[in-house]
Coordinates of C-alpha atoms in Angstrom, one line a residue:
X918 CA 0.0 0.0 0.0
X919 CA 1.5 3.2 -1.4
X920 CA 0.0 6.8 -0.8
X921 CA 2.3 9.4 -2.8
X922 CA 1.8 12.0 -0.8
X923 CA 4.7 13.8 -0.4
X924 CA 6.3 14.2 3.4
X925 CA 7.3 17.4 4.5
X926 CA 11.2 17.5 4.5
X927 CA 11.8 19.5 7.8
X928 CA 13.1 17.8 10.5
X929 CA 10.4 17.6 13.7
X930 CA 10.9 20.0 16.2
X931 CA 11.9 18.9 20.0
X932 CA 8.7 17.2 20.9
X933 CA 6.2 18.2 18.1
X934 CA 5.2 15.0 17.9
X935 CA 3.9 13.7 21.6
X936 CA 5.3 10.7 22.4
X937 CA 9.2 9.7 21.5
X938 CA 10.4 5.8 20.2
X939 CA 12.4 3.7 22.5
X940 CA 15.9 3.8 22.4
X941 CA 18.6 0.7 22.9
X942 CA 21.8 0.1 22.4
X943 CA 22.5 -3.6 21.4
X944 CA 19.8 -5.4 22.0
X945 CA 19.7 -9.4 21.6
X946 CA 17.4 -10.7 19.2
X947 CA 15.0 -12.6 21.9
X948 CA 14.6 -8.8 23.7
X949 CA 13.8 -7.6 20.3
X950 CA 11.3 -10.2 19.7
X951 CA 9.5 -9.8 23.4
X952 CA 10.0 -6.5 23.9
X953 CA 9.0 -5.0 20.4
X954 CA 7.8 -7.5 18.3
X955 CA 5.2 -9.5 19.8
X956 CA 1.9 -9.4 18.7
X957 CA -0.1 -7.5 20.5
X958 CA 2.8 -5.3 22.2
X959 CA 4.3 -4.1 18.9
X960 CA 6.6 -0.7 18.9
X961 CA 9.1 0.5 16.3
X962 CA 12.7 1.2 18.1
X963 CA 16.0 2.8 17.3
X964 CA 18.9 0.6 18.1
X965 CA 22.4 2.7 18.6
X966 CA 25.4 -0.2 18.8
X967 CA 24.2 -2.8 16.0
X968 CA 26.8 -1.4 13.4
X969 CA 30.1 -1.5 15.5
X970 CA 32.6 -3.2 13.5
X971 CA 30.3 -3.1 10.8
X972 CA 33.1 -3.0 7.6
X973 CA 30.4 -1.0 5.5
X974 CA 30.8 2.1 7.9
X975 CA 34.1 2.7 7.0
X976 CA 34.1 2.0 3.2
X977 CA 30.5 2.2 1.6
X978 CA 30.4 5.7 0.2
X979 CA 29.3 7.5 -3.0
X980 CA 32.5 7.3 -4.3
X981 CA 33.6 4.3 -3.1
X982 CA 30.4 2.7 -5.2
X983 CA 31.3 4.9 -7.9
X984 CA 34.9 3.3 -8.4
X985 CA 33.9 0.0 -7.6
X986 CA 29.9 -0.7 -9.5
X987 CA 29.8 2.7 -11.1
X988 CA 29.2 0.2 -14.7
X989 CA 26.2 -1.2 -13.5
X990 CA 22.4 0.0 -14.3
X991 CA 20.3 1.2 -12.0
X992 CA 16.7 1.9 -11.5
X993 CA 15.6 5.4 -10.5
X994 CA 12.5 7.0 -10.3
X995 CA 10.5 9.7 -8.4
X996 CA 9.5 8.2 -5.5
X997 CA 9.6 4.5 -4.2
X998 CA 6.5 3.2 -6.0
X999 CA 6.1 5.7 -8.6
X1000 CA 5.5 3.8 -12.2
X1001 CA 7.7 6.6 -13.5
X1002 CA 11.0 3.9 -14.0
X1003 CA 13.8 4.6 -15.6
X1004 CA 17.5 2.4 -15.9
X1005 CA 20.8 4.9 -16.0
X1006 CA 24.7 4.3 -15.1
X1007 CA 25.2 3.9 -11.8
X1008 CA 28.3 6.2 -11.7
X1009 CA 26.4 8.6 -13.6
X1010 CA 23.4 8.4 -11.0
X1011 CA 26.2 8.8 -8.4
X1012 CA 27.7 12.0 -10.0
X1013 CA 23.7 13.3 -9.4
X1014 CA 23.6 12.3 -6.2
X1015 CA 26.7 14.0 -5.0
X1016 CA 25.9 17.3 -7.7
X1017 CA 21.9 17.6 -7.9
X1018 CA 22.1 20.1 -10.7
X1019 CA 23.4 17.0 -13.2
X1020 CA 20.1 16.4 -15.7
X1021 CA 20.3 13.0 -15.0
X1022 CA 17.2 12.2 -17.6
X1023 CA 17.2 15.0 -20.3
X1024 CA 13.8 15.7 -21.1
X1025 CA 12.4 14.5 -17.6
X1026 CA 10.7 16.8 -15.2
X1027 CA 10.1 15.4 -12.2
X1028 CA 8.7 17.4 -8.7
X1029 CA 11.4 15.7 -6.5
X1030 CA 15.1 14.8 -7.1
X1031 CA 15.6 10.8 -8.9
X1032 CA 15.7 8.4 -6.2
X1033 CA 17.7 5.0 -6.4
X1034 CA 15.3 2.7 -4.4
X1035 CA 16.0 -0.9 -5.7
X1036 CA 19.8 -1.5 -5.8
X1037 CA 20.1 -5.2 -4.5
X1038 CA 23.0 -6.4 -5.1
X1039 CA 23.7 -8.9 -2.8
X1040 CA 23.6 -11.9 -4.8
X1041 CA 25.9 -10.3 -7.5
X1042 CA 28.2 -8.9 -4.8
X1043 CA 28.4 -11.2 -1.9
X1044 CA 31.1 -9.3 -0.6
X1045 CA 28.5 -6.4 0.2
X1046 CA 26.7 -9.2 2.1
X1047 CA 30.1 -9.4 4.4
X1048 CA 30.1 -5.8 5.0
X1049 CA 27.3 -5.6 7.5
X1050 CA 25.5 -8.1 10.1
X1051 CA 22.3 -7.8 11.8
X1052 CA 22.0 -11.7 13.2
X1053 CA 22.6 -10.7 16.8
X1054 CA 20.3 -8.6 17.1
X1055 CA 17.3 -9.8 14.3
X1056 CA 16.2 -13.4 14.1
X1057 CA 15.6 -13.8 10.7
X1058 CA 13.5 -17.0 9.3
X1059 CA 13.9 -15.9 5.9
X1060 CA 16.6 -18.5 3.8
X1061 CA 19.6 -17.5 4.6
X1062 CA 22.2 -15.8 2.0
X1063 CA 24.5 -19.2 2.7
X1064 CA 22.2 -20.9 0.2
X1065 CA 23.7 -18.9 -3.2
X1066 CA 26.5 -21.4 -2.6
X1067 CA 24.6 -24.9 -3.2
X1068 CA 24.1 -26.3 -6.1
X1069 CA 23.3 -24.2 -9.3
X1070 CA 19.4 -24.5 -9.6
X1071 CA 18.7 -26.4 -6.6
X1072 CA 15.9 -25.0 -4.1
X1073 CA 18.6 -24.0 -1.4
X1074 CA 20.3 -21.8 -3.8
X1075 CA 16.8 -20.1 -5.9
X1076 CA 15.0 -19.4 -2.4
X1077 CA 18.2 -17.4 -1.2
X1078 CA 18.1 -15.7 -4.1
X1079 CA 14.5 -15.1 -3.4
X1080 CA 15.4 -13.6 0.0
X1081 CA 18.7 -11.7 -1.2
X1082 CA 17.1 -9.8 -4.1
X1083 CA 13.3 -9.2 -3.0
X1084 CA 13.8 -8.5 0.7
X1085 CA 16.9 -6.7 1.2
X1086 CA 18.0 -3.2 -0.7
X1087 CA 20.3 -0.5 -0.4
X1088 CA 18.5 3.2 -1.1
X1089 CA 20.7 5.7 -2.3
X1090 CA 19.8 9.5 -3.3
X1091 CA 20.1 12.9 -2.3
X1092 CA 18.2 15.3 -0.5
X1093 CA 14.4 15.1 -0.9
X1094 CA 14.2 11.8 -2.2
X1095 CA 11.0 9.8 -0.6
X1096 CA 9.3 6.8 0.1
X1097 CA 6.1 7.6 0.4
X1098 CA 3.5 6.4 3.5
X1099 CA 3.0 2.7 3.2
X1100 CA 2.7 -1.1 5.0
X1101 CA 5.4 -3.5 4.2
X1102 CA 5.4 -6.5 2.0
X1103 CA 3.6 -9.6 2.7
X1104 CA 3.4 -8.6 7.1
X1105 CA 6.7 -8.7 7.5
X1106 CA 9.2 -6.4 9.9
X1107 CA 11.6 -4.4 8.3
X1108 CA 15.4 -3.2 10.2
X1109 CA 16.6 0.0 8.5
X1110 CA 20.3 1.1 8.9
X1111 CA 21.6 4.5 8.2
X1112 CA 24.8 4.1 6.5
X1113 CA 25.6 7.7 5.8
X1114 CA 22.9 10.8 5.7
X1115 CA 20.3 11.4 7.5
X1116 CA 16.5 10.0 7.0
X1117 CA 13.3 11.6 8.6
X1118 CA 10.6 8.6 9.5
X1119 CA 7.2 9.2 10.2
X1120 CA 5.5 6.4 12.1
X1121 CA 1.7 5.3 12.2
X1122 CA 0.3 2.9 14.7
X1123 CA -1.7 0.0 13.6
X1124 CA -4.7 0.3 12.2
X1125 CA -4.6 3.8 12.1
X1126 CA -5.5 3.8 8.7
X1127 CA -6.6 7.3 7.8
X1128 CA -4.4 9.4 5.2
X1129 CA -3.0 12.6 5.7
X1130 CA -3.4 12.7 9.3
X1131 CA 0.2 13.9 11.0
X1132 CA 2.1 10.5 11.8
X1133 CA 2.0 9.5 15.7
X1134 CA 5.9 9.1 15.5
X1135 CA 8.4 11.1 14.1
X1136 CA 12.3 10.1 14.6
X1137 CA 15.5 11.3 12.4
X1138 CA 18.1 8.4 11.9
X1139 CA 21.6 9.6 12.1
X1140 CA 24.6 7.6 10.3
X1141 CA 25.0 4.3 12.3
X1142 CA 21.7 4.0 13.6
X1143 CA 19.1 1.1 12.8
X1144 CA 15.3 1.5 13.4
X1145 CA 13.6 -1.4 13.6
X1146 CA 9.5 -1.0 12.3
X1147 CA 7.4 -3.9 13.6
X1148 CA 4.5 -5.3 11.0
X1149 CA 1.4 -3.3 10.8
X1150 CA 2.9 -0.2 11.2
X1151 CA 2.6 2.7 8.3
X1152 CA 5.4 4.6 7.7
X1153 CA 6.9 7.6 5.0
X1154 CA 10.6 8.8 4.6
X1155 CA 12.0 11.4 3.0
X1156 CA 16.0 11.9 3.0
X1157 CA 17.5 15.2 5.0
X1158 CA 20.7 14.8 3.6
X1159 CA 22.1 12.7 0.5
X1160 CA 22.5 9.7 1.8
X1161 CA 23.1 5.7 1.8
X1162 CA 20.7 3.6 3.5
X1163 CA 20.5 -0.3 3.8
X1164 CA 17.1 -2.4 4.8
X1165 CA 15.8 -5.8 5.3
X1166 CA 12.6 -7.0 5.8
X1167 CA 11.9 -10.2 7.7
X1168 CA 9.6 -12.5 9.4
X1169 CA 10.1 -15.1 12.9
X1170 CA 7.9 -16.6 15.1
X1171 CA 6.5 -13.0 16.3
X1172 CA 4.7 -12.6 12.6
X1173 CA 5.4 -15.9 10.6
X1174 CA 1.5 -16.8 11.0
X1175 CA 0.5 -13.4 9.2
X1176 CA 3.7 -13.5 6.8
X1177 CA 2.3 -17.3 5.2
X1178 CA -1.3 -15.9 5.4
X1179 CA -0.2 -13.5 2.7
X1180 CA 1.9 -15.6 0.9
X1181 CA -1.5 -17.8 0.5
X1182 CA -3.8 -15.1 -0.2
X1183 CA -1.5 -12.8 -2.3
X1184 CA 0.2 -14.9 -4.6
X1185 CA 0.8 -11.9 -7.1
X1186 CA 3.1 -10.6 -4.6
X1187 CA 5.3 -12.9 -3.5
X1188 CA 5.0 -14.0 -7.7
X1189 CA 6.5 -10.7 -8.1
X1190 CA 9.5 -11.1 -6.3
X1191 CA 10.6 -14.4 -7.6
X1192 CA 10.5 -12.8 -11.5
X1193 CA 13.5 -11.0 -9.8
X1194 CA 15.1 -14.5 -10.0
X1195 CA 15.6 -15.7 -13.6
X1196 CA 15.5 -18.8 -12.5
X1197 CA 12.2 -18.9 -11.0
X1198 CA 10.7 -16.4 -13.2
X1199 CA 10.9 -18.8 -15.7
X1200 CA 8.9 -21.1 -13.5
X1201 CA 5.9 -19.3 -13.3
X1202 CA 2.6 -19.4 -15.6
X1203 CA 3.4 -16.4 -17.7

């Protein structure tokens, strides 16, 4: 679910917003579960901590991406859902990111600056998957990356795919760039770590479905910070700074039941990540 209303890109002033999110600092992934995501009891929170040692603080950058994948294609597009798709250089969409004033798309007008929303490259790039580890602190029952290792074509290796390239991004743009306010795919949690930048979230609780109400949360995450959104609960972004973000979205005992209730009842959506693996796309009733 996708609204595209656009957030407003000022940061929230000292206790505009009521109540504040918890706060930890390197919390196990059975305090995680209890404390945050258990049905019933769910609440977003902002770990500090999680990204300690973590190689990609010290060497994921704009350039460093530039120098090292800047061949590859990316997708960019106005917002993170828009239809409005386009596939450029990725060192060329770097050199926007860093200079804004770059037309990127001669002959495109857009209202907010070209986002890069769907670089997954961690099946491509294992060594990206090194970079970063969330496993103490998120229990994760999606297959695990290990599994691009088995055999070619065997069910180990296509469901890890499966995991890799339709749950797990890096979003990368400047200033202004925007996700608008929206549930996550098929009930599951989502961690989101700020690499470098800063991102503005605006949180809704649970069923509070109405649009364009002001969110109930509102928290800025600084480089090296993680907030962790429970299922169920609505959220925009918009970026304060240029800036690198990684995500993951996941499911464990706390939400499996409502994660394989959707993968029952929405086929076409789970269907639509697996065309991101050849492999299986080539499995599926056109």
């Amino acid at each position: 679910m996708v609204s595209a209303a656009l957030p407003s890109p000022q940061e929230p002033e000292a206790g505009a917003q009521g109540p504040t999110i918890a706060r930890r600092t390197r919390v196990l992934a059975s305090e995680l579960n209890r404390a945050f995501l258990s049905q019933g009891s769910t609440q977003p929170v902002l770990l500090t901590g999680l990204t300690d040692g973590w190689p990609a603080m010290d060497r994921w950058s704009f350039d460093y991406f530039a120098t090292t994948y800047g061949d590859e294609r990316v997708i960019v597009t106005d917002y993170l859902g828009s239809k409005n798709l386009h596939k450029v250089g990725f060192g060329r969409y770097l050199d926007y990111v860093r200079d804004p004033s770059v037309d990127l798309l001669p002959g495109q007008q857009v209202e907010t600056p070209w986002y890069s929303p769907y670089w997954s490259p961690f099946v491509d790039h294992p060594e990206l998957a090194a970079d970063f580890d969330v496993s103490e602190t998120v229990e994760n029952w999606m297959p695990e990356a290990s599994g691009i290792d088995a055999a070619e074509g065997s069910s180990e290796a296509l469901m890890a795919q499966w995991a890799l390239r339709g749950f797990s991004w890096l979003f990368i743009g400047p200033a202004g760039t925007y996700t608008p306010r929206h549930l996550d795919t098929l009930n599951t949690h989502a961690w989101n770590t700020q690499i470098c930048g800063r991102k503005r979230f605006d949180l809704w609780t649970p069923g509070h479905s109405a649009q364009g109400d002001a969110p109930d949360f509102q928290v800025v995450l600084e480089p090296g910070e993680t907030l962790i959104i429970p299922m169920g609960w609505a959220h925009a972004v918009v970026a304060l700074e240029a800036s690198i973000s990684l995500t993951g979205n996941f499911f464990n005992a706390t939400n499996s039941a409502a994660f394989f209730r959707t993968i029952y009842t929405q086929p076409d959506v789970w269907q639509a990540k697996a065309r991101l693996v050849p492999a299986l796309k080539a499995q599926l009733t056109p």
